[in-house]
Steps between C-alpha positions, in 0.01 A plus 500: 500500500159537336348546845732792572415664170128464567539638852703800388271581209214542748676807642413848381752619239670758724522254791654239269746756363611592851526136608718418198723804551570391856495119472666458160696818432604526869398865542432625851181696567678834464651404164168366372324817614754714318467292183119526509478859625293412805560518878686210664210431738280444195746241368508323838119494512478338156776254586310399813186445290697276264650298785161458669349383172777245451476378861124446467541272200470127577765407241774686685674277753 
């Protein structure tokens, strides 16, 4: 669990916020965009950055 925390804390704050809204709170990109007041494509772009960051980490199996 400590590895996950370390990985997620490397994300930029807005990217982490978006990742948590979608992965933990189960928002879809449209809902997250509405909550944050940004376009849905922007949310998807940040989510992709988060996923790529997680995938590149050697501790993630």
